[in-house]
Amino acid sequence: MTDLNTKLEIFDAIASRRNERRNFLRFAGGSALAIGGATLLSACGSDDSDLAPTPTPGPAPVAALNDADVLNVALNLEYLEAQFYAFAAFGVGLNANMLTGIGTQGAVTGGAQVPFQDTVVREYAREIAIDEVAHVAFLRSALGSAAVAQPAIDISVGTAAAPGAFTAAARAAGVIGATGVFNPYADDNSFLLGAYIFEDVGVSAYKGAAPLIANKTYLEAAAGILAAEAYHAGLIRTILYRKGLQTPNPIPSLITAANQISDARDSLDGSSDIDQGITGTDATISNIVPTDANGLAYSRSVAQVHNIVYLTNTAKIGGGFFPNGTNNRLDSLRTSGANA
């Protein structure tokens, strides 16, 4: 069996080649992110009059939001996705040199290689994993010294008595019972459901962040990541739908389970209905692309995204897949409504 160090070298080589081929760093102009001046955004919007905060006497005001804040929110999500897919596809996580930065660096709990039986699902998982690692590398390069460290991440299964984040998420969605255990690394179908928990969230998060990015170079790069995440989400939704129609599952039904996960995300991100399952009311009719009446993808705010990954609809910081919270500044600002 290939030892851990060899796997890490292979994984790094694959990710490095993919990075070079896509030439992500050209988007960033080969330099670290400029955080001051024209990139500043106010907490209330991006109007020109709000580009720079006016100093006031008394306690120091909260610094205006900037592109680094927005990209660090994205980086936290990419840490989570990259770790999950890397473990599922290759059996290893990100290398230590991709985890450092501002804030408290945390470890990953859980993660395992999936014993894929379906070659197509296995190859899709590997491709997505390489993409997600590339996203982490790109955002860290773009942010430079402003990049936050990977916080503690929970991608574990846990036990009936002490559920990990995946089991907690599956219970909250009703995919399993109150004492059940959900293991996304057990088989192909379970992996697809685990991936589905994240994918739509990433798409809506990037779309919601787009108006907050002032620098057009970084906006273009974020749009590129958004497109990649949308491809991933559409792929996962398509496979779940096809397998749900064709294959009996130990989980009641892949289609039912996916729709339950969608409903759970909706319950966490607020009163508006901005999530859709992989079918409509008729379970045989596909709904691969979740859009509004205009055929547009939905947006989520920073607060909504955090609520989903924390598995809570309160302003609490930390929980779920990020047990101690994230290192990005918008995480703390969301509790005061500065970026609701």
mmCIF file of C-alpha atoms in Angstrom:
data_model
loop_
_atom_site.group_PDB
_atom_site.id
_atom_site.type_symbol
_atom_site.label_atom_id
_atom_site.label_comp_id
_atom_site.label_asym_id
_atom_site.label_seq_id
_atom_site.Cartn_x
_atom_site.Cartn_y
_atom_site.Cartn_z
ATOM 1 C CA MET A 1 0.000 0.000 0.000
ATOM 2 C CA THR A 2 1.251 3.459 -0.826
ATOM 3 C CA ASP A 3 2.435 5.132 2.380
ATOM 4 C CA LEU A 4 1.189 8.506 3.537
ATOM 5 C CA ASN A 5 4.221 10.496 2.402
ATOM 6 C CA THR A 6 4.054 9.067 -1.100
ATOM 7 C CA LYS A 7 0.341 9.848 -1.300
ATOM 8 C CA LEU A 8 1.022 13.412 -0.245
ATOM 9 C CA GLU A 9 3.710 13.790 -2.906
ATOM 10 C CA ILE A 10 1.406 12.396 -5.604
ATOM 11 C CA PHE A 11 -1.453 14.606 -4.449
ATOM 12 C CA ASP A 12 0.747 17.710 -4.425
ATOM 13 C CA ALA A 13 2.083 16.925 -7.870
ATOM 14 C CA ILE A 14 -1.398 16.529 -9.329
ATOM 15 C CA ALA A 15 -2.632 19.738 -7.733
ATOM 16 C CA SER A 16 0.495 21.607 -8.807
ATOM 17 C CA ARG A 17 0.126 20.553 -12.420
ATOM 18 C CA ARG A 18 -3.545 21.532 -12.412
ATOM 19 C CA ASN A 19 -2.649 24.899 -10.917
ATOM 20 C CA GLU A 20 0.012 25.549 -13.524
ATOM 21 C CA ARG A 21 -2.227 24.499 -16.380
ATOM 22 C CA ARG A 22 -5.023 26.809 -15.314
ATOM 23 C CA ASN A 23 -2.490 29.515 -14.470
ATOM 24 C CA PHE A 24 -4.648 30.817 -11.621
ATOM 25 C CA LEU A 25 -2.007 33.212 -10.410
ATOM 26 C CA ARG A 26 -2.282 35.252 -13.612
ATOM 27 C CA PHE A 27 -5.628 36.445 -12.282
ATOM 28 C CA ALA A 28 -3.865 37.861 -9.241
ATOM 29 C CA GLY A 29 -1.121 39.509 -11.255
ATOM 30 C CA GLY A 30 1.449 37.533 -9.276
ATOM 31 C CA SER A 31 1.112 39.804 -6.259
ATOM 32 C CA ALA A 32 -0.537 39.770 -2.886
ATOM 33 C CA LEU A 33 -3.935 41.339 -2.433
ATOM 34 C CA ALA A 34 -4.005 45.103 -1.946
ATOM 35 C CA ILE A 35 -6.137 45.678 1.113
ATOM 36 C CA GLY A 36 -6.328 49.435 1.375
ATOM 37 C CA GLY A 37 -7.466 52.399 -0.692
ATOM 38 C CA ALA A 38 -9.863 51.740 -3.512
ATOM 39 C CA THR A 39 -10.646 48.174 -2.442
ATOM 40 C CA LEU A 40 -12.407 49.208 0.737
ATOM 41 C CA LEU A 41 -16.122 48.522 1.024
ATOM 42 C CA SER A 42 -18.330 49.848 3.749
ATOM 43 C CA ALA A 43 -20.361 47.469 5.858
ATOM 44 C CA CYS A 44 -23.493 48.972 4.365
ATOM 45 C CA GLY A 45 -22.676 48.769 0.675
ATOM 46 C CA SER A 46 -20.267 49.618 -2.109
ATOM 47 C CA ASP A 47 -21.355 53.152 -2.980
ATOM 48 C CA ASP A 48 -18.438 55.414 -3.913
ATOM 49 C CA SER A 49 -19.118 57.663 -0.941
ATOM 50 C CA ASP A 50 -18.434 54.719 1.336
ATOM 51 C CA LEU A 51 -15.064 53.678 -0.087
ATOM 52 C CA ALA A 52 -13.107 55.034 2.868
ATOM 53 C CA PRO A 53 -14.375 55.269 6.461
ATOM 54 C CA THR A 54 -14.297 58.683 8.132
ATOM 55 C CA PRO A 55 -12.479 58.654 11.499
ATOM 56 C CA THR A 56 -14.682 59.583 14.453
ATOM 57 C CA PRO A 57 -13.767 60.440 18.020
ATOM 58 C CA GLY A 58 -14.302 57.967 20.811
ATOM 59 C CA PRO A 59 -13.970 54.186 20.497
ATOM 60 C CA ALA A 60 -12.389 52.990 17.286
ATOM 61 C CA PRO A 61 -15.075 52.168 14.716
ATOM 62 C CA VAL A 62 -15.228 48.787 13.029
ATOM 63 C CA ALA A 63 -12.918 48.858 10.011
ATOM 64 C CA ALA A 64 -14.642 48.909 6.654
ATOM 65 C CA LEU A 65 -14.990 45.608 4.885
ATOM 66 C CA ASN A 66 -12.537 44.943 2.105
ATOM 67 C CA ASP A 67 -11.782 42.400 -0.569
ATOM 68 C CA ALA A 68 -9.564 40.441 1.805
ATOM 69 C CA ASP A 69 -12.524 39.965 4.177
ATOM 70 C CA VAL A 70 -14.682 38.648 1.365
ATOM 71 C CA LEU A 71 -12.030 36.325 -0.054
ATOM 72 C CA ASN A 72 -11.242 34.959 3.401
ATOM 73 C CA VAL A 73 -14.860 33.875 3.782
ATOM 74 C CA ALA A 74 -14.409 31.981 0.532
ATOM 75 C CA LEU A 75 -11.095 30.543 1.725
ATOM 76 C CA ASN A 76 -12.714 29.056 4.815
ATOM 77 C CA LEU A 77 -15.295 27.283 2.663
ATOM 78 C CA GLU A 78 -12.568 26.042 0.335
ATOM 79 C CA TYR A 79 -10.596 24.650 3.290
ATOM 80 C CA LEU A 80 -13.673 22.649 4.256
ATOM 81 C CA GLU A 81 -14.443 21.364 0.777
ATOM 82 C CA ALA A 82 -10.822 20.605 -0.070
ATOM 83 C CA GLN A 83 -10.306 18.583 3.098
ATOM 84 C CA PHE A 84 -13.488 16.572 2.600
ATOM 85 C CA TYR A 85 -12.857 15.774 -1.053
ATOM 86 C CA ALA A 86 -9.130 15.148 -0.576
ATOM 87 C CA PHE A 87 -9.778 12.573 2.119
ATOM 88 C CA ALA A 88 -12.676 11.003 0.234
ATOM 89 C CA ALA A 89 -10.771 10.726 -3.052
ATOM 90 C CA PHE A 90 -7.169 10.188 -1.965
ATOM 91 C CA GLY A 91 -7.217 9.332 1.734
ATOM 92 C CA VAL A 92 -5.131 12.360 2.755
ATOM 93 C CA GLY A 93 -5.786 15.982 3.583
ATOM 94 C CA LEU A 94 -4.092 19.259 2.705
ATOM 95 C CA ASN A 95 -0.398 19.624 3.407
ATOM 96 C CA ALA A 96 0.677 21.668 6.416
ATOM 97 C CA ASN A 97 2.093 24.466 4.257
ATOM 98 C CA MET A 98 -1.426 25.201 2.971
ATOM 99 C CA LEU A 99 -2.952 25.741 6.412
ATOM 100 C CA THR A 100 -1.066 28.676 7.939
ATOM 101 C CA GLY A 101 -2.201 32.266 8.194
ATOM 102 C CA ILE A 102 -3.924 34.815 10.399
ATOM 103 C CA GLY A 103 -5.827 33.497 13.410
ATOM 104 C CA THR A 104 -5.766 30.208 15.244
ATOM 105 C CA GLN A 105 -4.831 27.282 13.052
ATOM 106 C CA GLY A 106 -6.899 24.192 13.734
ATOM 107 C CA ALA A 107 -6.737 20.510 12.917
ATOM 108 C CA VAL A 108 -9.101 18.346 10.891
ATOM 109 C CA THR A 109 -11.227 15.799 12.728
ATOM 110 C CA GLY A 110 -12.357 12.834 10.652
ATOM 111 C CA GLY A 111 -11.919 12.088 6.997
ATOM 112 C CA ALA A 112 -11.359 8.789 5.207
ATOM 113 C CA GLN A 113 -10.928 7.408 1.702
ATOM 114 C CA VAL A 114 -14.160 6.159 0.163
ATOM 115 C CA PRO A 115 -14.096 2.559 -1.160
ATOM 116 C CA PHE A 116 -15.702 3.603 -4.439
ATOM 117 C CA GLN A 117 -17.420 0.862 -6.427
ATOM 118 C CA ASP A 118 -18.568 3.106 -9.269
ATOM 119 C CA THR A 119 -15.571 4.144 -11.375
ATOM 120 C CA VAL A 120 -17.376 7.209 -12.691
ATOM 121 C CA VAL A 121 -18.139 8.510 -9.189
ATOM 122 C CA ARG A 122 -14.534 7.829 -8.132
ATOM 123 C CA GLU A 123 -13.107 9.818 -11.042
ATOM 124 C CA TYR A 124 -15.525 12.683 -10.476
ATOM 125 C CA ALA A 125 -14.496 12.766 -6.809
ATOM 126 C CA ARG A 126 -10.823 12.938 -7.748
ATOM 127 C CA GLU A 127 -11.382 15.726 -10.243
ATOM 128 C CA ILE A 128 -13.408 17.793 -7.771
ATOM 129 C CA ALA A 129 -10.797 17.226 -5.063
ATOM 130 C CA ILE A 130 -8.042 18.571 -7.312
ATOM 131 C CA ASP A 131 -10.171 21.599 -8.168
ATOM 132 C CA GLU A 132 -10.861 22.366 -4.514
ATOM 133 C CA VAL A 133 -7.198 22.116 -3.550
ATOM 134 C CA ALA A 134 -6.402 24.447 -6.435
ATOM 135 C CA HIS A 135 -8.976 26.920 -5.105
ATOM 136 C CA VAL A 136 -7.281 26.927 -1.689
ATOM 137 C CA ALA A 137 -3.882 27.478 -3.307
ATOM 138 C CA PHE A 138 -5.184 30.299 -5.483
ATOM 139 C CA LEU A 139 -6.999 32.176 -2.723
ATOM 140 C CA ARG A 140 -4.009 31.877 -0.384
ATOM 141 C CA SER A 141 -1.717 33.240 -3.112
ATOM 142 C CA ALA A 142 -4.118 36.064 -3.926
ATOM 143 C CA LEU A 143 -4.488 37.043 -0.281
ATOM 144 C CA GLY A 144 -0.802 36.718 0.563
ATOM 145 C CA SER A 145 -0.119 37.747 4.163
ATOM 146 C CA ALA A 146 -3.813 38.573 4.629
ATOM 147 C CA ALA A 147 -4.875 34.909 4.277
ATOM 148 C CA VAL A 148 -6.475 33.370 7.337
ATOM 149 C CA ALA A 149 -5.306 30.049 8.712
ATOM 150 C CA GLN A 150 -7.433 26.970 8.411
ATOM 151 C CA PRO A 151 -9.611 26.826 11.538
ATOM 152 C CA ALA A 152 -10.559 23.580 13.250
ATOM 153 C CA ILE A 153 -12.667 21.523 10.825
ATOM 154 C CA ASP A 154 -14.941 18.608 11.680
ATOM 155 C CA ILE A 155 -15.635 16.224 8.806
ATOM 156 C CA SER A 156 -16.120 13.274 11.105
ATOM 157 C CA VAL A 157 -18.825 10.660 11.476
ATOM 158 C CA GLY A 158 -18.728 10.259 15.244
ATOM 159 C CA THR A 159 -20.892 7.822 17.146
ATOM 160 C CA ALA A 160 -24.532 7.559 18.148
ATOM 161 C CA ALA A 161 -23.717 9.110 21.510
ATOM 162 C CA ALA A 162 -21.167 11.619 20.239
ATOM 163 C CA PRO A 163 -22.140 12.522 16.670
ATOM 164 C CA GLY A 164 -19.647 14.141 14.319
ATOM 165 C CA ALA A 165 -20.622 16.980 12.004
ATOM 166 C CA PHE A 166 -21.854 14.731 9.202
ATOM 167 C CA THR A 167 -24.036 12.676 11.524
ATOM 168 C CA ALA A 168 -25.376 15.852 13.142
ATOM 169 C CA ALA A 169 -26.209 17.301 9.720
ATOM 170 C CA ALA A 170 -27.942 14.105 8.572
ATOM 171 C CA ARG A 171 -29.980 13.934 11.777
ATOM 172 C CA ALA A 172 -31.014 17.577 11.462
ATOM 173 C CA ALA A 173 -32.188 16.889 7.912
ATOM 174 C CA GLY A 174 -34.103 13.756 8.920
ATOM 175 C CA VAL A 175 -31.982 11.590 6.620
ATOM 176 C CA ILE A 176 -31.318 9.321 9.606
ATOM 177 C CA GLY A 177 -33.046 8.951 12.946
ATOM 178 C CA ALA A 178 -32.182 10.693 16.191
ATOM 179 C CA THR A 179 -29.744 7.936 17.170
ATOM 180 C CA GLY A 180 -28.523 7.048 13.681
ATOM 181 C CA VAL A 181 -25.001 7.543 12.315
ATOM 182 C CA PHE A 182 -24.243 8.855 8.838
ATOM 183 C CA ASN A 183 -20.913 7.988 7.230
ATOM 184 C CA PRO A 184 -20.208 9.829 3.952
ATOM 185 C CA TYR A 185 -17.081 7.707 3.485
ATOM 186 C CA ALA A 186 -18.901 4.376 3.613
ATOM 187 C CA ASP A 187 -19.856 4.028 -0.059
ATOM 188 C CA ASP A 188 -20.574 5.883 -3.285
ATOM 189 C CA ASN A 189 -24.126 6.926 -2.409
ATOM 190 C CA SER A 190 -23.235 8.177 1.052
ATOM 191 C CA PHE A 191 -20.333 10.162 -0.405
ATOM 192 C CA LEU A 192 -22.662 11.842 -2.900
ATOM 193 C CA LEU A 193 -25.022 12.921 -0.128
ATOM 194 C CA GLY A 194 -22.105 14.235 1.933
ATOM 195 C CA ALA A 195 -20.887 16.238 -1.057
ATOM 196 C CA TYR A 196 -24.400 17.552 -1.679
ATOM 197 C CA ILE A 197 -24.446 19.149 1.779
ATOM 198 C CA PHE A 198 -21.692 21.558 0.647
ATOM 199 C CA GLU A 199 -21.947 22.087 -3.079
ATOM 200 C CA ASP A 200 -25.028 24.276 -3.443
ATOM 201 C CA VAL A 201 -23.878 26.362 -0.483
ATOM 202 C CA GLY A 202 -20.615 27.202 -2.233
ATOM 203 C CA VAL A 203 -22.401 28.361 -5.388
ATOM 204 C CA SER A 204 -24.804 30.636 -3.528
ATOM 205 C CA ALA A 205 -21.996 31.964 -1.308
ATOM 206 C CA TYR A 206 -19.839 33.058 -4.237
ATOM 207 C CA LYS A 207 -22.798 34.664 -5.980
ATOM 208 C CA GLY A 208 -23.706 36.543 -2.802
ATOM 209 C CA ALA A 209 -20.112 37.714 -2.392
ATOM 210 C CA ALA A 210 -19.737 39.033 -5.937
ATOM 211 C CA PRO A 211 -21.258 42.504 -5.295
ATOM 212 C CA LEU A 212 -18.913 42.957 -2.319
ATOM 213 C CA ILE A 213 -15.700 42.569 -4.329
ATOM 214 C CA ALA A 214 -14.368 45.908 -5.520
ATOM 215 C CA ASN A 215 -11.273 44.858 -7.445
ATOM 216 C CA LYS A 216 -12.297 43.644 -10.908
ATOM 217 C CA THR A 217 -9.317 41.319 -11.184
ATOM 218 C CA TYR A 218 -10.423 39.467 -8.069
ATOM 219 C CA LEU A 219 -14.050 39.624 -9.124
ATOM 220 C CA GLU A 220 -13.120 37.850 -12.347
ATOM 221 C CA ALA A 221 -11.183 35.215 -10.404
ATOM 222 C CA ALA A 222 -14.090 34.703 -7.993
ATOM 223 C CA ALA A 223 -16.426 34.343 -10.972
ATOM 224 C CA GLY A 224 -14.146 31.598 -12.263
ATOM 225 C CA ILE A 225 -14.361 29.744 -8.956
ATOM 226 C CA LEU A 226 -18.132 30.264 -8.896
ATOM 227 C CA ALA A 227 -18.394 28.637 -12.315
ATOM 228 C CA ALA A 228 -16.285 25.681 -11.189
ATOM 229 C CA GLU A 229 -18.401 25.243 -8.058
ATOM 230 C CA ALA A 230 -21.556 25.375 -10.171
ATOM 231 C CA TYR A 231 -20.206 22.615 -12.406
ATOM 232 C CA HIS A 232 -19.463 20.550 -9.305
ATOM 233 C CA ALA A 233 -22.911 21.151 -7.839
ATOM 234 C CA GLY A 234 -24.674 20.291 -11.084
ATOM 235 C CA LEU A 235 -22.625 17.125 -11.385
ATOM 236 C CA ILE A 236 -23.436 15.949 -7.853
ATOM 237 C CA ARG A 237 -27.129 16.759 -8.281
ATOM 238 C CA THR A 238 -27.247 14.909 -11.618
ATOM 239 C CA ILE A 239 -25.640 11.741 -10.262
ATOM 240 C CA LEU A 240 -27.866 11.740 -7.181
ATOM 241 C CA TYR A 241 -30.958 12.070 -9.358
ATOM 242 C CA ARG A 242 -29.904 9.300 -11.738
ATOM 243 C CA LYS A 243 -28.890 6.904 -8.985
ATOM 244 C CA GLY A 244 -31.990 7.780 -6.997
ATOM 245 C CA LEU A 245 -34.203 6.660 -9.861
ATOM 246 C CA GLN A 246 -32.287 3.492 -10.609
ATOM 247 C CA THR A 247 -30.916 2.072 -7.384
ATOM 248 C CA PRO A 248 -32.514 0.920 -4.122
ATOM 249 C CA ASN A 249 -30.605 2.424 -1.227
ATOM 250 C CA PRO A 250 -30.124 1.629 2.466
ATOM 251 C CA ILE A 251 -30.766 5.330 3.014
ATOM 252 C CA PRO A 252 -34.551 5.519 2.298
ATOM 253 C CA SER A 253 -34.023 7.081 -1.121
ATOM 254 C CA LEU A 254 -31.248 9.213 -2.543
ATOM 255 C CA ILE A 255 -33.793 11.614 -3.979
ATOM 256 C CA THR A 256 -35.721 11.860 -0.718
ATOM 257 C CA ALA A 257 -32.519 12.270 1.287
ATOM 258 C CA ALA A 258 -31.181 15.000 -1.015
ATOM 259 C CA ASN A 259 -34.456 16.890 -0.823
ATOM 260 C CA GLN A 260 -34.422 16.594 2.960
ATOM 261 C CA ILE A 261 -30.918 18.094 3.025
ATOM 262 C CA SER A 262 -32.163 20.963 0.880
ATOM 263 C CA ASP A 263 -35.044 21.593 3.281
ATOM 264 C CA ALA A 264 -32.624 21.556 6.220
ATOM 265 C CA ARG A 265 -30.400 24.156 4.562
ATOM 266 C CA ASP A 266 -33.472 26.305 4.015
ATOM 267 C CA SER A 267 -34.398 26.069 7.678
ATOM 268 C CA LEU A 268 -30.926 27.229 8.663
ATOM 269 C CA ASP A 269 -30.487 30.167 6.293
ATOM 270 C CA GLY A 270 -33.612 32.130 7.182
ATOM 271 C CA SER A 271 -37.280 32.475 6.334
ATOM 272 C CA SER A 272 -36.846 32.888 2.578
ATOM 273 C CA ASP A 273 -37.030 29.787 0.381
ATOM 274 C CA ILE A 274 -33.741 29.928 -1.549
ATOM 275 C CA ASP A 275 -32.880 26.253 -1.671
ATOM 276 C CA GLN A 276 -34.278 23.546 -3.911
ATOM 277 C CA GLY A 277 -34.022 19.777 -3.946
ATOM 278 C CA ILE A 278 -33.059 17.673 -6.936
ATOM 279 C CA THR A 279 -36.734 17.162 -7.817
ATOM 280 C CA GLY A 280 -39.934 19.136 -7.458
ATOM 281 C CA THR A 281 -43.133 17.845 -5.897
ATOM 282 C CA ASP A 282 -43.085 15.042 -8.468
ATOM 283 C CA ALA A 283 -40.075 12.916 -7.498
ATOM 284 C CA THR A 284 -39.616 11.723 -11.080
ATOM 285 C CA ILE A 285 -39.115 15.204 -12.573
ATOM 286 C CA SER A 286 -35.556 16.497 -12.273
ATOM 287 C CA ASN A 287 -34.529 19.844 -10.822
ATOM 288 C CA ILE A 288 -30.820 19.799 -11.529
ATOM 289 C CA VAL A 289 -30.373 23.569 -11.693
ATOM 290 C CA PRO A 290 -31.938 25.405 -8.709
ATOM 291 C CA THR A 291 -33.003 28.832 -9.962
ATOM 292 C CA ASP A 292 -35.536 31.558 -9.321
ATOM 293 C CA ALA A 293 -38.377 32.527 -11.681
ATOM 294 C CA ASN A 294 -35.863 34.356 -13.892
ATOM 295 C CA GLY A 295 -33.617 31.317 -14.232
ATOM 296 C CA LEU A 296 -30.986 32.874 -11.945
ATOM 297 C CA ALA A 297 -29.019 31.100 -9.230
ATOM 298 C CA TYR A 298 -29.667 32.198 -5.667
ATOM 299 C CA SER A 299 -27.373 34.257 -3.431
ATOM 300 C CA ARG A 300 -26.577 33.759 0.229
ATOM 301 C CA SER A 301 -25.171 36.280 2.670
ATOM 302 C CA VAL A 302 -22.205 35.619 4.937
ATOM 303 C CA ALA A 303 -24.561 35.059 7.874
ATOM 304 C CA GLN A 304 -26.643 32.522 5.952
ATOM 305 C CA VAL A 305 -23.576 30.586 4.835
ATOM 306 C CA HIS A 306 -22.189 30.443 8.361
ATOM 307 C CA ASN A 307 -25.522 29.297 9.765
ATOM 308 C CA ILE A 308 -25.520 26.330 7.391
ATOM 309 C CA VAL A 309 -21.957 25.191 8.055
ATOM 310 C CA TYR A 310 -22.442 25.761 11.798
ATOM 311 C CA LEU A 311 -25.732 23.802 11.691
ATOM 312 C CA THR A 312 -27.523 26.523 13.625
ATOM 313 C CA ASN A 313 -29.977 29.298 12.771
ATOM 314 C CA THR A 314 -28.763 31.492 15.622
ATOM 315 C CA ALA A 315 -25.952 34.049 15.737
ATOM 316 C CA LYS A 316 -23.762 31.587 17.621
ATOM 317 C CA ILE A 317 -20.167 31.425 16.381
ATOM 318 C CA GLY A 318 -18.914 27.895 15.854
ATOM 319 C CA GLY A 319 -20.466 24.472 15.585
ATOM 320 C CA GLY A 320 -21.086 21.836 12.968
ATOM 321 C CA PHE A 321 -18.270 21.645 10.444
ATOM 322 C CA PHE A 322 -16.380 24.553 12.094
ATOM 323 C CA PRO A 323 -16.598 23.681 15.803
ATOM 324 C CA ASN A 324 -14.614 26.730 16.951
ATOM 325 C CA GLY A 325 -15.807 29.123 14.280
ATOM 326 C CA THR A 326 -13.772 30.513 11.401
ATOM 327 C CA ASN A 327 -10.880 32.938 11.381
ATOM 328 C CA ASN A 328 -12.472 35.462 9.050
ATOM 329 C CA ARG A 329 -13.529 38.860 10.385
ATOM 330 C CA LEU A 330 -16.990 38.712 8.830
ATOM 331 C CA ASP A 331 -17.831 35.787 11.096
ATOM 332 C CA SER A 332 -17.764 38.035 14.166
ATOM 333 C CA LEU A 333 -19.337 41.002 12.347
ATOM 334 C CA ARG A 334 -22.371 38.931 11.330
ATOM 335 C CA THR A 335 -23.487 38.588 14.961
ATOM 336 C CA SER A 336 -23.981 42.365 15.155
ATOM 337 C CA GLY A 337 -25.732 42.569 11.800
ATOM 338 C CA ALA A 338 -22.859 44.401 10.112
ATOM 339 C CA ASN A 339 -23.013 42.000 7.186
ATOM 340 C CA ALA A 340 -26.402 40.350 7.452
#
